[in-house]
Amino acid sequence: MLEPGPQELYYFMGNESLPITDTLIVSWILLILLVLVSRWITSNMSLKPGKAQNIAELIVSTIEDQIEDMLPGEGRNLLPFIATIFVYIGFSNLVVLLPGVPSPSTDLNLTLGLAAVVFMVSHYYGMKEKGILGYAKGFAEPVIFMLPINVVSELAKPISHSFRLFGNMVGASIILGLIYMAAPWMIPVPLHAWFDLFVGVIQAFIYGMIAIVYISVAKD
Amino acid sequence: MVEFSTEVVNTIVSAAALLGAGFAMIAGIGPGIGQGFAAGKAVESVARDPEARGNIITTMLLGQAVAESTGIYSLVIALYLIFVVFGV
């Protein structure tokens, strides 16, 4: 019952090697809902924003300011990428507030996949800034003996990036599961506010911020 | 040499896995001290310069998230020991 990770619910065309997990279902529903809601919010934008448009503008401008702080001049370019990560992770952390819905971010496949995307984007930006040879030379700085250490520390980045989100969300879900066993009434309510609302939003914010940091480190 | 039955060996491995999970979480001390230190310094900075509150909080959260990773590694190892090794 407390076991973390994805549950295999169905099999794709009866094939045992292609399981359809709860992560897959929840994240696809979440993606479709996010796209539909975003289109609905931005369909009739006005200069006097309503409530929904206000919230959307707040999220967009906050993220753009954060990117501009660390990567001057890249705010507009990177906004879609970072904002997608932030909104998607944020909502997949918050979805556990609906009873019976598992959080997709307690699945290492999701966090590691997103971290791999961030990893590739950061290297792409590094190569765009300095050229492929110039970027490769950066790993042999200051002396050539540092090359293996630099490569290992580069490979450790997506691992620590993904395990941070995974560990936080799985730890929270296990603690909440233990508390539900001990005290199923009233007591879990404030703990849900802490573990799901606060930790979920903070972790989504940190995931996006660290993506920006990795890109800015690769650039210089 | 003494031969143990599979049952005995599995019991010993399960007990050692749970004990190891407990020991792994001693690593929780490190991030606790580190994050507390970062938060304390951030409070000092906000007291000195309340204008820069937003920037300081962002930097503090980022530093705490990085300081947390060792604790998260130990948590993942503990989870591995409990849910993968113990279940065998």
PDB file of C-alpha atoms in Angstrom:
ATOM      1  CA  MET A   1       0.000   0.000   0.000  1.00  0.00           C
ATOM      2  CA  LEU A   2       2.828   2.365   0.829  1.00  0.00           C
ATOM      3  CA  GLU A   3       4.895   1.132  -2.080  1.00  0.00           C
ATOM      4  CA  PRO A   4       6.111   4.142  -4.091  1.00  0.00           C
ATOM      5  CA  GLY A   5       6.414   4.261  -7.840  1.00  0.00           C
ATOM      6  CA  PRO A   6       4.093   3.572 -10.733  1.00  0.00           C
ATOM      7  CA  GLN A   7       1.445   0.864 -10.725  1.00  0.00           C
ATOM      8  CA  GLU A   8       0.955  -1.096 -13.943  1.00  0.00           C
ATOM      9  CA  LEU A   9      -2.768  -0.904 -14.665  1.00  0.00           C
ATOM     10  CA  TYR A  10      -3.178  -2.085 -18.242  1.00  0.00           C
ATOM     11  CA  TYR A  11      -0.973  -3.421 -20.997  1.00  0.00           C
ATOM     12  CA  PHE A  12      -0.741  -1.783 -24.392  1.00  0.00           C
ATOM     13  CA  MET A  13      -2.437  -4.226 -26.807  1.00  0.00           C
ATOM     14  CA  GLY A  14      -1.894  -7.032 -24.297  1.00  0.00           C
ATOM     15  CA  ASN A  15       1.889  -6.697 -24.589  1.00  0.00           C
ATOM     16  CA  GLU A  16       3.601  -7.339 -21.218  1.00  0.00           C
ATOM     17  CA  SER A  17       6.611  -5.219 -22.121  1.00  0.00           C
ATOM     18  CA  LEU A  18       4.507  -2.094 -22.778  1.00  0.00           C
ATOM     19  CA  PRO A  19       2.723  -1.411 -19.502  1.00  0.00           C
ATOM     20  CA  ILE A  20       0.357   1.538 -19.148  1.00  0.00           C
ATOM     21  CA  THR A  21       1.046   2.948 -15.687  1.00  0.00           C
ATOM     22  CA  ASP A  22      -1.017   5.304 -13.568  1.00  0.00           C
ATOM     23  CA  THR A  23       1.693   7.934 -14.143  1.00  0.00           C
ATOM     24  CA  LEU A  24       1.030   7.799 -17.882  1.00  0.00           C
ATOM     25  CA  ILE A  25      -2.730   8.160 -17.524  1.00  0.00           C
ATOM     26  CA  VAL A  26      -2.616  10.962 -14.932  1.00  0.00           C
ATOM     27  CA  SER A  27       0.046  12.926 -16.806  1.00  0.00           C
ATOM     28  CA  TRP A  28      -1.797  12.679 -20.143  1.00  0.00           C
ATOM     29  CA  ILE A  29      -5.043  13.867 -18.562  1.00  0.00           C
ATOM     30  CA  LEU A  30      -3.065  16.663 -16.885  1.00  0.00           C
ATOM     31  CA  LEU A  31      -1.418  17.668 -20.169  1.00  0.00           C
ATOM     32  CA  ILE A  32      -4.732  17.815 -22.031  1.00  0.00           C
ATOM     33  CA  LEU A  33      -6.356  19.804 -19.226  1.00  0.00           C
ATOM     34  CA  LEU A  34      -3.417  22.238 -19.071  1.00  0.00           C
ATOM     35  CA  VAL A  35      -3.532  22.829 -22.827  1.00  0.00           C
ATOM     36  CA  LEU A  36      -7.309  23.326 -22.832  1.00  0.00           C
ATOM     37  CA  VAL A  37      -7.263  25.661 -19.810  1.00  0.00           C
ATOM     38  CA  SER A  38      -4.360  27.681 -21.237  1.00  0.00           C
ATOM     39  CA  ARG A  39      -6.184  28.093 -24.543  1.00  0.00           C
ATOM     40  CA  TRP A  40      -9.356  29.076 -22.723  1.00  0.00           C
ATOM     41  CA  ILE A  41      -7.499  31.696 -20.632  1.00  0.00           C
ATOM     42  CA  THR A  42      -5.672  33.203 -23.602  1.00  0.00           C
ATOM     43  CA  SER A  43      -8.586  33.028 -26.059  1.00  0.00           C
ATOM     44  CA  ASN A  44     -10.088  36.411 -25.180  1.00  0.00           C
ATOM     45  CA  MET A  45      -7.360  38.454 -23.559  1.00  0.00           C
ATOM     46  CA  SER A  46      -8.160  42.073 -22.750  1.00  0.00           C
ATOM     47  CA  LEU A  47      -6.262  45.082 -21.452  1.00  0.00           C
ATOM     48  CA  LYS A  48      -8.381  44.930 -18.306  1.00  0.00           C
ATOM     49  CA  PRO A  49      -7.560  41.357 -17.240  1.00  0.00           C
ATOM     50  CA  GLY A  50     -10.052  39.182 -15.465  1.00  0.00           C
ATOM     51  CA  LYS A  51      -9.164  36.812 -12.629  1.00  0.00           C
ATOM     52  CA  ALA A  52      -7.867  33.919 -14.755  1.00  0.00           C
ATOM     53  CA  GLN A  53      -5.833  36.180 -17.024  1.00  0.00           C
ATOM     54  CA  ASN A  54      -4.376  37.940 -13.977  1.00  0.00           C
ATOM     55  CA  ILE A  55      -3.105  34.670 -12.523  1.00  0.00           C
ATOM     56  CA  ALA A  56      -1.672  33.571 -15.878  1.00  0.00           C
ATOM     57  CA  GLU A  57       0.086  36.926 -16.321  1.00  0.00           C
ATOM     58  CA  LEU A  58       1.490  36.721 -12.795  1.00  0.00           C
ATOM     59  CA  ILE A  59       2.978  33.260 -13.428  1.00  0.00           C
ATOM     60  CA  VAL A  60       4.423  34.237 -16.818  1.00  0.00           C
ATOM     61  CA  SER A  61       5.962  37.530 -15.672  1.00  0.00           C
ATOM     62  CA  THR A  62       7.420  35.996 -12.476  1.00  0.00           C
ATOM     63  CA  ILE A  63       9.131  33.223 -14.429  1.00  0.00           C
ATOM     64  CA  GLU A  64      10.362  35.641 -17.076  1.00  0.00           C
ATOM     65  CA  ASP A  65      11.866  37.909 -14.396  1.00  0.00           C
ATOM     66  CA  GLN A  66      13.641  34.947 -12.794  1.00  0.00           C
ATOM     67  CA  ILE A  67      15.150  33.931 -16.150  1.00  0.00           C
ATOM     68  CA  GLU A  68      16.183  37.525 -16.893  1.00  0.00           C
ATOM     69  CA  ASP A  69      17.940  37.706 -13.513  1.00  0.00           C
ATOM     70  CA  MET A  70      20.260  34.802 -14.322  1.00  0.00           C
ATOM     71  CA  LEU A  71      20.369  34.809 -18.122  1.00  0.00           C
ATOM     72  CA  PRO A  72      20.082  38.432 -19.282  1.00  0.00           C
ATOM     73  CA  GLY A  73      18.479  38.710 -22.708  1.00  0.00           C
ATOM     74  CA  GLU A  74      17.194  35.126 -22.807  1.00  0.00           C
ATOM     75  CA  GLY A  75      13.914  35.680 -20.975  1.00  0.00           C
ATOM     76  CA  ARG A  76      11.702  35.492 -24.069  1.00  0.00           C
ATOM     77  CA  ASN A  77      13.577  32.542 -25.617  1.00  0.00           C
ATOM     78  CA  LEU A  78      13.579  30.280 -22.584  1.00  0.00           C
ATOM     79  CA  LEU A  79      10.188  31.278 -21.178  1.00  0.00           C
ATOM     80  CA  PRO A  80       8.146  28.535 -22.933  1.00  0.00           C
ATOM     81  CA  PHE A  81      10.546  25.781 -21.828  1.00  0.00           C
ATOM     82  CA  ILE A  82      10.972  26.818 -18.182  1.00  0.00           C
ATOM     83  CA  ALA A  83       7.333  27.832 -17.756  1.00  0.00           C
ATOM     84  CA  THR A  84       6.177  24.485 -19.154  1.00  0.00           C
ATOM     85  CA  ILE A  85       8.409  22.637 -16.688  1.00  0.00           C
ATOM     86  CA  PHE A  86       7.219  24.783 -13.794  1.00  0.00           C
ATOM     87  CA  VAL A  87       3.501  24.562 -14.568  1.00  0.00           C
ATOM     88  CA  TYR A  88       3.566  20.867 -15.419  1.00  0.00           C
ATOM     89  CA  ILE A  89       5.575  19.826 -12.339  1.00  0.00           C
ATOM     90  CA  GLY A  90       3.576  22.185 -10.143  1.00  0.00           C
ATOM     91  CA  PHE A  91       0.270  20.681 -11.197  1.00  0.00           C
ATOM     92  CA  SER A  92       1.531  17.110 -11.076  1.00  0.00           C
ATOM     93  CA  ASN A  93       2.610  17.798  -7.473  1.00  0.00           C
ATOM     94  CA  LEU A  94      -0.739  19.380  -6.623  1.00  0.00           C
ATOM     95  CA  VAL A  95      -2.862  16.663  -8.219  1.00  0.00           C
ATOM     96  CA  VAL A  96      -2.501  14.468  -5.112  1.00  0.00           C
ATOM     97  CA  LEU A  97      -4.911  16.839  -3.360  1.00  0.00           C
ATOM     98  CA  LEU A  98      -7.686  15.093  -5.306  1.00  0.00           C
ATOM     99  CA  PRO A  99      -8.433  11.934  -3.336  1.00  0.00           C
ATOM    100  CA  GLY A 100      -7.289   8.727  -4.966  1.00  0.00           C
ATOM    101  CA  VAL A 101      -5.190  10.336  -7.682  1.00  0.00           C
ATOM    102  CA  PRO A 102      -1.495   9.383  -7.532  1.00  0.00           C
ATOM    103  CA  SER A 103       1.095  12.083  -8.224  1.00  0.00           C
ATOM    104  CA  PRO A 104       3.035  11.540 -11.466  1.00  0.00           C
ATOM    105  CA  SER A 105       6.128  13.051  -9.845  1.00  0.00           C
ATOM    106  CA  THR A 106       6.474  10.088  -7.462  1.00  0.00           C
ATOM    107  CA  ASP A 107       7.625   8.182 -10.559  1.00  0.00           C
ATOM    108  CA  LEU A 108      11.351   8.394 -11.265  1.00  0.00           C
ATOM    109  CA  ASN A 109      10.674   7.918 -15.005  1.00  0.00           C
ATOM    110  CA  LEU A 110       8.946  11.292 -15.214  1.00  0.00           C
ATOM    111  CA  THR A 111      11.503  13.290 -13.206  1.00  0.00           C
ATOM    112  CA  LEU A 112      14.475  11.625 -14.891  1.00  0.00           C
ATOM    113  CA  GLY A 113      12.939  12.202 -18.321  1.00  0.00           C
ATOM    114  CA  LEU A 114      12.425  15.898 -17.674  1.00  0.00           C
ATOM    115  CA  ALA A 115      15.937  16.166 -16.208  1.00  0.00           C
ATOM    116  CA  ALA A 116      17.338  14.543 -19.363  1.00  0.00           C
ATOM    117  CA  VAL A 117      15.533  17.160 -21.473  1.00  0.00           C
ATOM    118  CA  VAL A 118      17.000  19.941 -19.306  1.00  0.00           C
ATOM    119  CA  PHE A 119      20.436  18.301 -19.606  1.00  0.00           C
ATOM    120  CA  MET A 120      20.258  18.308 -23.417  1.00  0.00           C
ATOM    121  CA  VAL A 121      18.920  21.862 -23.606  1.00  0.00           C
ATOM    122  CA  SER A 122      21.726  23.122 -21.348  1.00  0.00           C
ATOM    123  CA  HIS A 123      24.370  21.490 -23.552  1.00  0.00           C
ATOM    124  CA  TYR A 124      22.681  22.866 -26.658  1.00  0.00           C
ATOM    125  CA  TYR A 125      22.884  26.378 -25.231  1.00  0.00           C
ATOM    126  CA  GLY A 126      26.512  25.860 -24.262  1.00  0.00           C
ATOM    127  CA  MET A 127      27.398  24.710 -27.782  1.00  0.00           C
ATOM    128  CA  LYS A 128      25.431  27.562 -29.368  1.00  0.00           C
ATOM    129  CA  GLU A 129      27.339  30.053 -27.230  1.00  0.00           C
ATOM    130  CA  LYS A 130      30.894  28.756 -27.697  1.00  0.00           C
ATOM    131  CA  GLY A 131      30.832  26.409 -30.681  1.00  0.00           C
ATOM    132  CA  ILE A 132      31.084  22.630 -30.355  1.00  0.00           C
ATOM    133  CA  LEU A 133      34.907  22.509 -30.120  1.00  0.00           C
ATOM    134  CA  GLY A 134      35.122  25.465 -27.781  1.00  0.00           C
ATOM    135  CA  TYR A 135      32.478  23.917 -25.557  1.00  0.00           C
ATOM    136  CA  ALA A 136      34.225  20.525 -25.526  1.00  0.00           C
ATOM    137  CA  LYS A 137      37.476  22.264 -24.616  1.00  0.00           C
ATOM    138  CA  GLY A 138      35.747  23.742 -21.566  1.00  0.00           C
ATOM    139  CA  PHE A 139      35.668  20.276 -19.985  1.00  0.00           C
ATOM    140  CA  ALA A 140      39.481  20.071 -20.030  1.00  0.00           C
ATOM    141  CA  GLU A 141      39.885  23.276 -18.005  1.00  0.00           C
ATOM    142  CA  PRO A 142      42.100  24.197 -16.196  1.00  0.00           C
ATOM    143  CA  VAL A 143      44.275  21.098 -16.883  1.00  0.00           C
ATOM    144  CA  ILE A 144      43.605  18.030 -19.016  1.00  0.00           C
ATOM    145  CA  PHE A 145      43.619  15.746 -15.948  1.00  0.00           C
ATOM    146  CA  MET A 146      40.347  17.342 -14.839  1.00  0.00           C
ATOM    147  CA  LEU A 147      38.519  15.874 -17.853  1.00  0.00           C
ATOM    148  CA  PRO A 148      37.127  12.703 -16.198  1.00  0.00           C
ATOM    149  CA  ILE A 149      36.108  14.613 -13.081  1.00  0.00           C
ATOM    150  CA  ASN A 150      34.307  17.244 -15.135  1.00  0.00           C
ATOM    151  CA  VAL A 151      32.508  14.633 -17.209  1.00  0.00           C
ATOM    152  CA  VAL A 152      31.358  12.744 -14.107  1.00  0.00           C
ATOM    153  CA  SER A 153      30.173  15.941 -12.428  1.00  0.00           C
ATOM    154  CA  GLU A 154      28.276  16.804 -15.611  1.00  0.00           C
ATOM    155  CA  LEU A 155      26.590  13.379 -15.632  1.00  0.00           C
ATOM    156  CA  ALA A 156      25.701  13.735 -11.946  1.00  0.00           C
ATOM    157  CA  LYS A 157      23.616  16.834 -12.685  1.00  0.00           C
ATOM    158  CA  PRO A 158      20.497  15.166 -14.181  1.00  0.00           C
ATOM    159  CA  ILE A 159      20.669  12.479 -11.489  1.00  0.00           C
ATOM    160  CA  SER A 160      20.674  14.907  -8.588  1.00  0.00           C
ATOM    161  CA  HIS A 161      18.121  17.081 -10.426  1.00  0.00           C
ATOM    162  CA  SER A 162      15.641  14.240 -10.844  1.00  0.00           C
ATOM    163  CA  PHE A 163      16.251  12.506  -7.513  1.00  0.00           C
ATOM    164  CA  ARG A 164      15.602  15.754  -5.638  1.00  0.00           C
ATOM    165  CA  LEU A 165      12.017  16.021  -6.878  1.00  0.00           C
ATOM    166  CA  PHE A 166      11.435  12.257  -6.723  1.00  0.00           C
ATOM    167  CA  GLY A 167      12.797  11.937  -3.182  1.00  0.00           C
ATOM    168  CA  ASN A 168      10.832  14.894  -1.893  1.00  0.00           C
ATOM    169  CA  MET A 169       7.516  13.753  -3.333  1.00  0.00           C
ATOM    170  CA  VAL A 170       7.965  10.065  -2.421  1.00  0.00           C
ATOM    171  CA  GLY A 171       9.096  11.000   1.094  1.00  0.00           C
ATOM    172  CA  ALA A 172       6.023  13.191   1.519  1.00  0.00           C
ATOM    173  CA  SER A 173       3.685  10.497   0.214  1.00  0.00           C
ATOM    174  CA  ILE A 174       5.182   7.855   2.515  1.00  0.00           C
ATOM    175  CA  ILE A 175       4.950  10.095   5.577  1.00  0.00           C
ATOM    176  CA  LEU A 176       1.322  10.925   4.724  1.00  0.00           C
ATOM    177  CA  GLY A 177       0.570   7.224   4.185  1.00  0.00           C
ATOM    178  CA  LEU A 178       2.009   6.380   7.630  1.00  0.00           C
ATOM    179  CA  ILE A 179      -0.037   9.159   9.237  1.00  0.00           C
ATOM    180  CA  TYR A 180      -3.212   7.914   7.514  1.00  0.00           C
ATOM    181  CA  MET A 181      -2.554   4.516   9.091  1.00  0.00           C
ATOM    182  CA  ALA A 182      -2.112   6.024  12.580  1.00  0.00           C
ATOM    183  CA  ALA A 183      -4.694   8.842  12.524  1.00  0.00           C
ATOM    184  CA  PRO A 184      -7.064   8.908   9.539  1.00  0.00           C
ATOM    185  CA  TRP A 185      -9.281  11.760  10.816  1.00  0.00           C
ATOM    186  CA  MET A 186      -8.571  15.546  10.917  1.00  0.00           C
ATOM    187  CA  ILE A 187      -4.850  15.254  11.713  1.00  0.00           C
ATOM    188  CA  PRO A 188      -3.696  14.736   8.078  1.00  0.00           C
ATOM    189  CA  VAL A 189      -5.406  17.973   6.905  1.00  0.00           C
ATOM    190  CA  PRO A 190      -2.711  20.491   7.977  1.00  0.00           C
ATOM    191  CA  LEU A 191      -0.043  18.011   6.922  1.00  0.00           C
ATOM    192  CA  HIS A 192      -1.565  17.924   3.427  1.00  0.00           C
ATOM    193  CA  ALA A 193      -1.265  21.708   3.340  1.00  0.00           C
ATOM    194  CA  TRP A 194       2.435  21.415   4.176  1.00  0.00           C
ATOM    195  CA  PHE A 195       3.500  18.369   2.173  1.00  0.00           C
ATOM    196  CA  ASP A 196       1.316  18.836  -0.904  1.00  0.00           C
ATOM    197  CA  LEU A 197       0.719  22.573  -1.253  1.00  0.00           C
ATOM    198  CA  PHE A 198       3.893  24.123   0.184  1.00  0.00           C
ATOM    199  CA  VAL A 199       6.490  21.463  -0.641  1.00  0.00           C
ATOM    200  CA  GLY A 200       4.885  20.779  -4.035  1.00  0.00           C
ATOM    201  CA  VAL A 201       4.956  24.396  -5.178  1.00  0.00           C
ATOM    202  CA  ILE A 202       8.440  25.010  -3.734  1.00  0.00           C
ATOM    203  CA  GLN A 203       9.837  21.890  -5.406  1.00  0.00           C
ATOM    204  CA  ALA A 204       8.315  22.846  -8.770  1.00  0.00           C
ATOM    205  CA  PHE A 205       9.846  26.326  -8.405  1.00  0.00           C
ATOM    206  CA  ILE A 206      13.233  24.832  -7.473  1.00  0.00           C
ATOM    207  CA  TYR A 207      13.091  22.371 -10.375  1.00  0.00           C
ATOM    208  CA  GLY A 208      12.626  25.259 -12.809  1.00  0.00           C
ATOM    209  CA  MET A 209      15.238  27.445 -11.078  1.00  0.00           C
ATOM    210  CA  ILE A 210      17.852  24.694 -11.189  1.00  0.00           C
ATOM    211  CA  ALA A 211      17.104  24.161 -14.880  1.00  0.00           C
ATOM    212  CA  ILE A 212      17.885  27.859 -15.420  1.00  0.00           C
ATOM    213  CA  VAL A 213      21.060  27.540 -13.325  1.00  0.00           C
ATOM    214  CA  TYR A 214      22.283  24.540 -15.352  1.00  0.00           C
ATOM    215  CA  ILE A 215      21.688  26.408 -18.609  1.00  0.00           C
ATOM    216  CA  SER A 216      23.492  29.510 -17.321  1.00  0.00           C
ATOM    217  CA  VAL A 217      26.415  27.377 -16.048  1.00  0.00           C
ATOM    218  CA  ALA A 218      26.729  25.691 -19.456  1.00  0.00           C
ATOM    219  CA  LYS A 219      26.704  29.090 -21.162  1.00  0.00           C
ATOM    220  CA  ASP A 220      29.692  30.489 -19.286  1.00  0.00           C
TER     221      ASP A 220
ATOM    222  CA  MET B   1      31.524 -24.507   7.479  1.00  0.00           C
ATOM    223  CA  VAL B   2      27.939 -24.087   8.649  1.00  0.00           C
ATOM    224  CA  GLU B   3      25.187 -24.305   6.010  1.00  0.00           C
ATOM    225  CA  PHE B   4      22.167 -22.038   6.519  1.00  0.00           C
ATOM    226  CA  SER B   5      18.802 -22.721   4.938  1.00  0.00           C
ATOM    227  CA  THR B   6      17.473 -20.146   2.431  1.00  0.00           C
ATOM    228  CA  GLU B   7      14.842 -19.075   4.917  1.00  0.00           C
ATOM    229  CA  VAL B   8      17.433 -18.126   7.540  1.00  0.00           C
ATOM    230  CA  VAL B   9      19.546 -16.271   4.976  1.00  0.00           C
ATOM    231  CA  ASN B  10      16.510 -14.330   3.733  1.00  0.00           C
ATOM    232  CA  THR B  11      15.550 -13.387   7.286  1.00  0.00           C
ATOM    233  CA  ILE B  12      19.064 -12.097   7.984  1.00  0.00           C
ATOM    234  CA  VAL B  13      19.100 -10.121   4.720  1.00  0.00           C
ATOM    235  CA  SER B  14      15.697  -8.578   5.490  1.00  0.00           C
ATOM    236  CA  ALA B  15      16.771  -7.595   9.000  1.00  0.00           C
ATOM    237  CA  ALA B  16      20.016  -6.113   7.682  1.00  0.00           C
ATOM    238  CA  ALA B  17      18.095  -4.171   5.003  1.00  0.00           C
ATOM    239  CA  LEU B  18      15.806  -2.531   7.569  1.00  0.00           C
ATOM    240  CA  LEU B  19      18.770  -1.772   9.849  1.00  0.00           C
ATOM    241  CA  GLY B  20      20.657  -0.305   6.888  1.00  0.00           C
ATOM    242  CA  ALA B  21      17.694   1.876   5.973  1.00  0.00           C
ATOM    243  CA  GLY B  22      17.695   3.257   9.493  1.00  0.00           C
ATOM    244  CA  PHE B  23      21.418   3.915   9.411  1.00  0.00           C
ATOM    245  CA  ALA B  24      21.188   5.547   5.976  1.00  0.00           C
ATOM    246  CA  MET B  25      18.843   8.180   7.333  1.00  0.00           C
ATOM    247  CA  ILE B  26      21.545   9.401   9.753  1.00  0.00           C
ATOM    248  CA  ALA B  27      22.584  11.414   6.703  1.00  0.00           C
ATOM    249  CA  GLY B  28      19.514  13.578   7.409  1.00  0.00           C
ATOM    250  CA  ILE B  29      21.657  15.454   9.953  1.00  0.00           C
ATOM    251  CA  GLY B  30      23.763  17.029   7.199  1.00  0.00           C
ATOM    252  CA  PRO B  31      21.041  18.793   5.197  1.00  0.00           C
ATOM    253  CA  GLY B  32      19.370  19.832   8.453  1.00  0.00           C
ATOM    254  CA  ILE B  33      22.453  21.696   9.625  1.00  0.00           C
ATOM    255  CA  GLY B  34      23.165  23.073   6.153  1.00  0.00           C
ATOM    256  CA  GLN B  35      19.658  24.353   5.508  1.00  0.00           C
ATOM    257  CA  GLY B  36      19.426  25.869   8.972  1.00  0.00           C
ATOM    258  CA  PHE B  37      22.705  27.661   8.406  1.00  0.00           C
ATOM    259  CA  ALA B  38      21.516  29.015   5.050  1.00  0.00           C
ATOM    260  CA  ALA B  39      18.203  30.169   6.551  1.00  0.00           C
ATOM    261  CA  GLY B  40      20.017  31.885   9.441  1.00  0.00           C
ATOM    262  CA  LYS B  41      22.311  33.771   7.092  1.00  0.00           C
ATOM    263  CA  ALA B  42      19.313  34.741   4.957  1.00  0.00           C
ATOM    264  CA  VAL B  43      17.548  36.171   8.013  1.00  0.00           C
ATOM    265  CA  GLU B  44      20.681  38.200   8.834  1.00  0.00           C
ATOM    266  CA  SER B  45      20.808  39.522   5.274  1.00  0.00           C
ATOM    267  CA  VAL B  46      17.109  40.455   5.250  1.00  0.00           C
ATOM    268  CA  ALA B  47      17.551  42.259   8.573  1.00  0.00           C
ATOM    269  CA  ARG B  48      20.476  44.213   7.111  1.00  0.00           C
ATOM    270  CA  ASP B  49      18.821  44.966   3.756  1.00  0.00           C
ATOM    271  CA  PRO B  50      15.032  44.455   3.746  1.00  0.00           C
ATOM    272  CA  GLU B  51      14.835  45.816   0.179  1.00  0.00           C
ATOM    273  CA  ALA B  52      16.526  42.721  -1.282  1.00  0.00           C
ATOM    274  CA  ARG B  53      14.127  40.294   0.419  1.00  0.00           C
ATOM    275  CA  GLY B  54      12.859  38.601  -2.761  1.00  0.00           C
ATOM    276  CA  ASN B  55      16.311  37.995  -4.199  1.00  0.00           C
ATOM    277  CA  ILE B  56      17.653  36.679  -0.891  1.00  0.00           C
ATOM    278  CA  ILE B  57      14.765  34.225  -0.492  1.00  0.00           C
ATOM    279  CA  THR B  58      15.242  32.925  -4.041  1.00  0.00           C
ATOM    280  CA  THR B  59      18.977  32.429  -3.510  1.00  0.00           C
ATOM    281  CA  MET B  60      18.368  30.806  -0.133  1.00  0.00           C
ATOM    282  CA  LEU B  61      15.866  28.325  -1.580  1.00  0.00           C
ATOM    283  CA  LEU B  62      18.259  27.437  -4.383  1.00  0.00           C
ATOM    284  CA  GLY B  63      21.146  26.875  -1.977  1.00  0.00           C
ATOM    285  CA  GLN B  64      18.967  24.832   0.344  1.00  0.00           C
ATOM    286  CA  ALA B  65      17.775  22.694  -2.559  1.00  0.00           C
ATOM    287  CA  VAL B  66      21.356  21.910  -3.508  1.00  0.00           C
ATOM    288  CA  ALA B  67      22.319  21.252   0.130  1.00  0.00           C
ATOM    289  CA  GLU B  68      19.367  18.875   0.354  1.00  0.00           C
ATOM    290  CA  SER B  69      20.583  16.501  -2.336  1.00  0.00           C
ATOM    291  CA  THR B  70      22.793  14.404  -0.023  1.00  0.00           C
ATOM    292  CA  GLY B  71      19.813  13.873   2.258  1.00  0.00           C
ATOM    293  CA  ILE B  72      17.674  12.896  -0.723  1.00  0.00           C
ATOM    294  CA  TYR B  73      20.313  10.394  -1.838  1.00  0.00           C
ATOM    295  CA  SER B  74      20.217   8.738   1.574  1.00  0.00           C
ATOM    296  CA  LEU B  75      16.407   8.731   1.468  1.00  0.00           C
ATOM    297  CA  VAL B  76      16.464   7.015  -1.919  1.00  0.00           C
ATOM    298  CA  ILE B  77      18.914   4.410  -0.597  1.00  0.00           C
ATOM    299  CA  ALA B  78      16.692   3.825   2.432  1.00  0.00           C
ATOM    300  CA  LEU B  79      13.637   3.440   0.194  1.00  0.00           C
ATOM    301  CA  TYR B  80      15.562   1.026  -2.006  1.00  0.00           C
ATOM    302  CA  LEU B  81      16.542  -1.055   1.011  1.00  0.00           C
ATOM    303  CA  ILE B  82      12.990  -1.137   2.370  1.00  0.00           C
ATOM    304  CA  PHE B  83      10.996  -1.690  -0.810  1.00  0.00           C
ATOM    305  CA  VAL B  84      13.420  -3.661  -2.992  1.00  0.00           C
ATOM    306  CA  VAL B  85      15.853  -5.561  -0.745  1.00  0.00           C
ATOM    307  CA  PHE B  86      13.434  -6.175   2.138  1.00  0.00           C
ATOM    308  CA  GLY B  87      10.699  -7.501  -0.136  1.00  0.00           C
ATOM    309  CA  VAL B  88      12.912 -10.234  -1.617  1.00  0.00           C
TER     310      VAL B  88
END
